[in-house]
mmCIF file of C-alpha atoms and ligand atoms in Angstrom:
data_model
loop_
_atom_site.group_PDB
_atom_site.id
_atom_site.type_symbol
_atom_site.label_atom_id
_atom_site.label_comp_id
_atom_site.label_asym_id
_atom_site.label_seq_id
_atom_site.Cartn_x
_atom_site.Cartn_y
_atom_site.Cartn_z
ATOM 1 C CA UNK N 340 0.000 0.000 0.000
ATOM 2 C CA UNK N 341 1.380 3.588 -0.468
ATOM 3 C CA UNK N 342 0.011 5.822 1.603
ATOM 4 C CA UNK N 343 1.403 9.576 2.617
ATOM 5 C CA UNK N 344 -0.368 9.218 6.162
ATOM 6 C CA UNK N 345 -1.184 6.323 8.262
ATOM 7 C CA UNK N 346 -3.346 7.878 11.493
ATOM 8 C CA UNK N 347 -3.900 5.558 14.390
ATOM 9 C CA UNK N 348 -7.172 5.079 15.882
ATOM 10 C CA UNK N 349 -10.424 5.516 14.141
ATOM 11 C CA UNK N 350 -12.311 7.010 16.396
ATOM 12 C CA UNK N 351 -14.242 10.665 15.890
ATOM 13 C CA UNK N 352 -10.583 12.411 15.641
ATOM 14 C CA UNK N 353 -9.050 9.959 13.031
ATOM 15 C CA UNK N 354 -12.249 9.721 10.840
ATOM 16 C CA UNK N 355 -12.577 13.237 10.497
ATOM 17 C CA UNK N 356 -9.134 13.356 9.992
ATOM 18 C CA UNK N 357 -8.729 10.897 7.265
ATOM 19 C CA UNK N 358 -11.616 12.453 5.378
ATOM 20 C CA UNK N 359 -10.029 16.163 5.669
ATOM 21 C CA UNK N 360 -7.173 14.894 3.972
ATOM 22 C CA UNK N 361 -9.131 12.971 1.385
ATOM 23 C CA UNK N 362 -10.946 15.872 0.566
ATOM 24 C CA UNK N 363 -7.654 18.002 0.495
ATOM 25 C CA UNK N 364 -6.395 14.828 -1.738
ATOM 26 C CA UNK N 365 -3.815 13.260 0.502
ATOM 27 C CA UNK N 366 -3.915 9.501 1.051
ATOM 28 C CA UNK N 367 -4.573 8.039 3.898
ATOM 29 C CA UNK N 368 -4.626 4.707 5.773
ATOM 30 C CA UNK N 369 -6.762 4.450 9.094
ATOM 31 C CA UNK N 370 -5.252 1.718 11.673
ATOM 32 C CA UNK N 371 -7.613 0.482 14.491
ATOM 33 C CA UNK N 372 -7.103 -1.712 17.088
ATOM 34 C CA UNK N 373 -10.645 -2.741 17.758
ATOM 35 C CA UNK N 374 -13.210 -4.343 15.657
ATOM 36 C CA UNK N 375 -15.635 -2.373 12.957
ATOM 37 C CA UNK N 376 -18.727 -3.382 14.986
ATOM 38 C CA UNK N 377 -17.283 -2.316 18.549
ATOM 39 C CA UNK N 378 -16.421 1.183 16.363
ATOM 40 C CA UNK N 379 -19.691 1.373 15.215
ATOM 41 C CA UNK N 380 -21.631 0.051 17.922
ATOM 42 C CA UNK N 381 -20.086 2.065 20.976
ATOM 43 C CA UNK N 382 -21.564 5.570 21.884
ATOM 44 C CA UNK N 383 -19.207 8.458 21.118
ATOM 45 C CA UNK N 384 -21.607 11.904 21.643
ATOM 46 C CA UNK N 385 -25.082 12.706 21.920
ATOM 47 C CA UNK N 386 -24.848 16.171 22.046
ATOM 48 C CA UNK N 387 -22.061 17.880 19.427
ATOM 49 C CA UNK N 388 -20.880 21.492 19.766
ATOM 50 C CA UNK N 389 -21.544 24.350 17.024
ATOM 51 C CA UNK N 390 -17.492 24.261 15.673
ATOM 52 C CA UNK N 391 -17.978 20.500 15.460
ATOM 53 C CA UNK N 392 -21.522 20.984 13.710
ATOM 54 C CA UNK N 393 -20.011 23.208 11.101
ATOM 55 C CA UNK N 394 -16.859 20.868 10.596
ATOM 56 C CA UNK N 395 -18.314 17.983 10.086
ATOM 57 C CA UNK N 396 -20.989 20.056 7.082
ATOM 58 C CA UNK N 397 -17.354 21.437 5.812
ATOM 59 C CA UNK N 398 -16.119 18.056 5.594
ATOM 60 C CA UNK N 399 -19.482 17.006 3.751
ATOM 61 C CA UNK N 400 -20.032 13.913 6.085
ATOM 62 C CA UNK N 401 -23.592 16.144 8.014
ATOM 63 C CA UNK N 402 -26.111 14.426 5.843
ATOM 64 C CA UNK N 403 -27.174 11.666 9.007
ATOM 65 C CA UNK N 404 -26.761 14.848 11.505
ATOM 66 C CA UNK N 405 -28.550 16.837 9.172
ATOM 67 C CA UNK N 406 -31.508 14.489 9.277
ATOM 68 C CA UNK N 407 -31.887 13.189 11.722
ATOM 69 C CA UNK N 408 -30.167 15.905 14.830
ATOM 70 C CA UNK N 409 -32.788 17.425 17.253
ATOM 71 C CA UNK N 410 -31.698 21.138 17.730
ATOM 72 C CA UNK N 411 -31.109 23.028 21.078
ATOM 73 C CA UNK N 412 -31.742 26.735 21.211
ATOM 74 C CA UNK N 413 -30.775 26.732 24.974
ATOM 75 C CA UNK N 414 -30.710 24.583 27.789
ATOM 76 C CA UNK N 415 -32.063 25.049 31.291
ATOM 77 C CA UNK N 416 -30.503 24.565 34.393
ATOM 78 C CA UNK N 417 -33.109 23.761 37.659
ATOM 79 C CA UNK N 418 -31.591 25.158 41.060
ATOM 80 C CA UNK N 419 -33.497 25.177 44.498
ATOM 81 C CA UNK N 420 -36.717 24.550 42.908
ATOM 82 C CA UNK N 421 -36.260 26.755 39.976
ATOM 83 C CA UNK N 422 -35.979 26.524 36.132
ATOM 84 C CA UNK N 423 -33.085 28.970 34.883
ATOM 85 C CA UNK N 424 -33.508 29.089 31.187
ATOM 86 C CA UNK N 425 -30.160 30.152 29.048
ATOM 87 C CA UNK N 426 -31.255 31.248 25.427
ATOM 88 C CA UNK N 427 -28.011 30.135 23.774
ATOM 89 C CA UNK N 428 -29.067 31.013 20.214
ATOM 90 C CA UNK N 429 -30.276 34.678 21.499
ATOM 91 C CA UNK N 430 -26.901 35.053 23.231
ATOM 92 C CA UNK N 431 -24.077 33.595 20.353
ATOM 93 C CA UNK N 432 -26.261 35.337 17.617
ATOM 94 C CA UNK N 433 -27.726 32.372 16.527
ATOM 95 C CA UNK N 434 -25.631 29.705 17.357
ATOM 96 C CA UNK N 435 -27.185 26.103 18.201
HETATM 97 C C1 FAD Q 651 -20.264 7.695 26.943
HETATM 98 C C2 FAD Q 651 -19.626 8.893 26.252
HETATM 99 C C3 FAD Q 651 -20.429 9.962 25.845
HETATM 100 C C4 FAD Q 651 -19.858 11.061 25.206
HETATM 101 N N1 FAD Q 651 -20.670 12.082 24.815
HETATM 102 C C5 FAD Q 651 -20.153 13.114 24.117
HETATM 103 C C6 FAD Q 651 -20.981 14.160 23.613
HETATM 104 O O1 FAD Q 651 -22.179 14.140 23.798
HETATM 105 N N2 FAD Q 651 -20.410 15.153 22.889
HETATM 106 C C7 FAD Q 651 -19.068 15.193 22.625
HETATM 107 O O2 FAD Q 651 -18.616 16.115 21.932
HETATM 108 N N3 FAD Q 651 -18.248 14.246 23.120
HETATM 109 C C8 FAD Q 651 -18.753 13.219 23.850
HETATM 110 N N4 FAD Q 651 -17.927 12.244 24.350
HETATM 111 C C9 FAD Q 651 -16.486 12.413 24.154
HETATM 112 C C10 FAD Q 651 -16.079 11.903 22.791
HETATM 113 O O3 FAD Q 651 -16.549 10.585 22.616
HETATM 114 C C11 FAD Q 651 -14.529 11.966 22.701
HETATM 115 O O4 FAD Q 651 -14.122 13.302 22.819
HETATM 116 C C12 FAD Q 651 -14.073 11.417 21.375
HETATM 117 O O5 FAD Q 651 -14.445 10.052 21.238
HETATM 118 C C13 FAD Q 651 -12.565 11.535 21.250
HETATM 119 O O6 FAD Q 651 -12.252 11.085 19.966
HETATM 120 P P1 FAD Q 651 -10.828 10.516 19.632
HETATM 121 O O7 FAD Q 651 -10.898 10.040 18.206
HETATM 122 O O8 FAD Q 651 -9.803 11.526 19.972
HETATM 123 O O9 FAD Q 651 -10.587 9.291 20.640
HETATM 124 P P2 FAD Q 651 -11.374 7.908 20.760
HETATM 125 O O10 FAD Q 651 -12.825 8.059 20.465
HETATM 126 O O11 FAD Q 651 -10.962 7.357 22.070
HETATM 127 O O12 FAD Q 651 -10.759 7.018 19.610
HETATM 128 C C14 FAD Q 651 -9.451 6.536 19.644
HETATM 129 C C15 FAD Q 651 -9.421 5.274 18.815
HETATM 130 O O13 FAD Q 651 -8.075 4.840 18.691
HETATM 131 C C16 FAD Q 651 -8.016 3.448 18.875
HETATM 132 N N5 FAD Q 651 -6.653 3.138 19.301
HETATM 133 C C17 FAD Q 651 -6.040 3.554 20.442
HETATM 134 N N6 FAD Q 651 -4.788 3.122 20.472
HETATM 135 C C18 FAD Q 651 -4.582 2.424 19.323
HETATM 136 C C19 FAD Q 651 -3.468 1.736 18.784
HETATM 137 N N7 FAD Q 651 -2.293 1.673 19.441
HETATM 138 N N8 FAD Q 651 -3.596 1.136 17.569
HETATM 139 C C20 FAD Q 651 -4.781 1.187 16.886
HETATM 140 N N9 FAD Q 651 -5.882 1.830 17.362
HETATM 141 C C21 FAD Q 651 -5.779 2.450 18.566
HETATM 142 C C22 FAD Q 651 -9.088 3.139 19.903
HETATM 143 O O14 FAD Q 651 -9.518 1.806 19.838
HETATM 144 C C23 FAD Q 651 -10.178 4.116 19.471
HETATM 145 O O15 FAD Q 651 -11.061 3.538 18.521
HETATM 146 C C24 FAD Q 651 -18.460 11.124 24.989
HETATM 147 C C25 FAD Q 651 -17.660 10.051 25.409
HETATM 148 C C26 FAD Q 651 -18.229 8.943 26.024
HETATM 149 C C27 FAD Q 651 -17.346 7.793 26.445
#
C-alpha cells in the first residue's frame, strides 16, 4: 500500500481526519485496534458542539446529523426549585 499518512485510531478524531485529507487529496490509511462493529456500535456523543456541527458540514459527512439531529436553542438549568432558562441562540447570535 502507499500511503502519505497512516493515522492511528479511528475514532471521531481519526475519521474526520482521514476524510479532511481525502478531501484536500492526501492519502490516507486508518489503523484500528478494535473491531468495525465495537467502532460502530459504541456511543461516542449525543450532544455535538456548534465548531464541530459546522466541521463535520465542511467536511461534507452532516447528511445523518442533518436528518436526523434534534436542535437546542438553549438549555435550562433547575436550582433550588427553579428553572433557569439560558437562550443560547439569542446570546451567540444564533448559534445552536
Ligand atoms: C459515553 C460517552 C459519551 C460522550 N458524549 C459526548 C458528547 O455528547 N459530545 C461530545 O462532543 N463528546 C462526547 N464524548 C467524548 C467523545 O466521545 C470523545 O471526545 C471522542 O471520542 C474523542 O475522539 P478521539 O478520536 O480523539 O478518541 P477515541 O474516540 O478514544 O478514539 C481513539 C481510537 O483509537 C483506537 N486506538 C487507540 N490506540 C490504538 C493503537 N495503538 N492502535 C490502533 N488503534 C488504537 C481506539 O480503539 C479508538 O477507537 C463522549 C464520550 C463517552 C465515552
Amino acid at each position: 500500500m502507499n500511503t502519505q499518512v497512516a493515522i492511528i485510531g479511528a475514532g471521531p478524531s481519526g475519521l474526520l481526519l482521514g476524510q479532511l485529507l481525502h478531501n484536500a487529496g492526501i492519502k490516507t490509511v486508518i489503523l484500528e485496534r478494535q473491531t468495525p462493529e465495537y467502532v460502530l456500535g459504541r456511543i461516542r456523543a449525543g450532544i455535538l458542539e456548534n465548531g464541530t456541527v459546522e466541521l463535520l458540514r465542511e467536511a461534507g459527512v452532516s447528511r445523518r446529523m442533518d436528518a436526523e439531529g434534534l436542535i437546542h436553542h438553549g438549555v435550562e438549568f433547575l436550582f433550588a426549585n427553579q428553572r433557569i432558562p439560558v437562550p443560547l441562540s439569542e446570546l451567540t447570535g444564533g448559534k445552536r
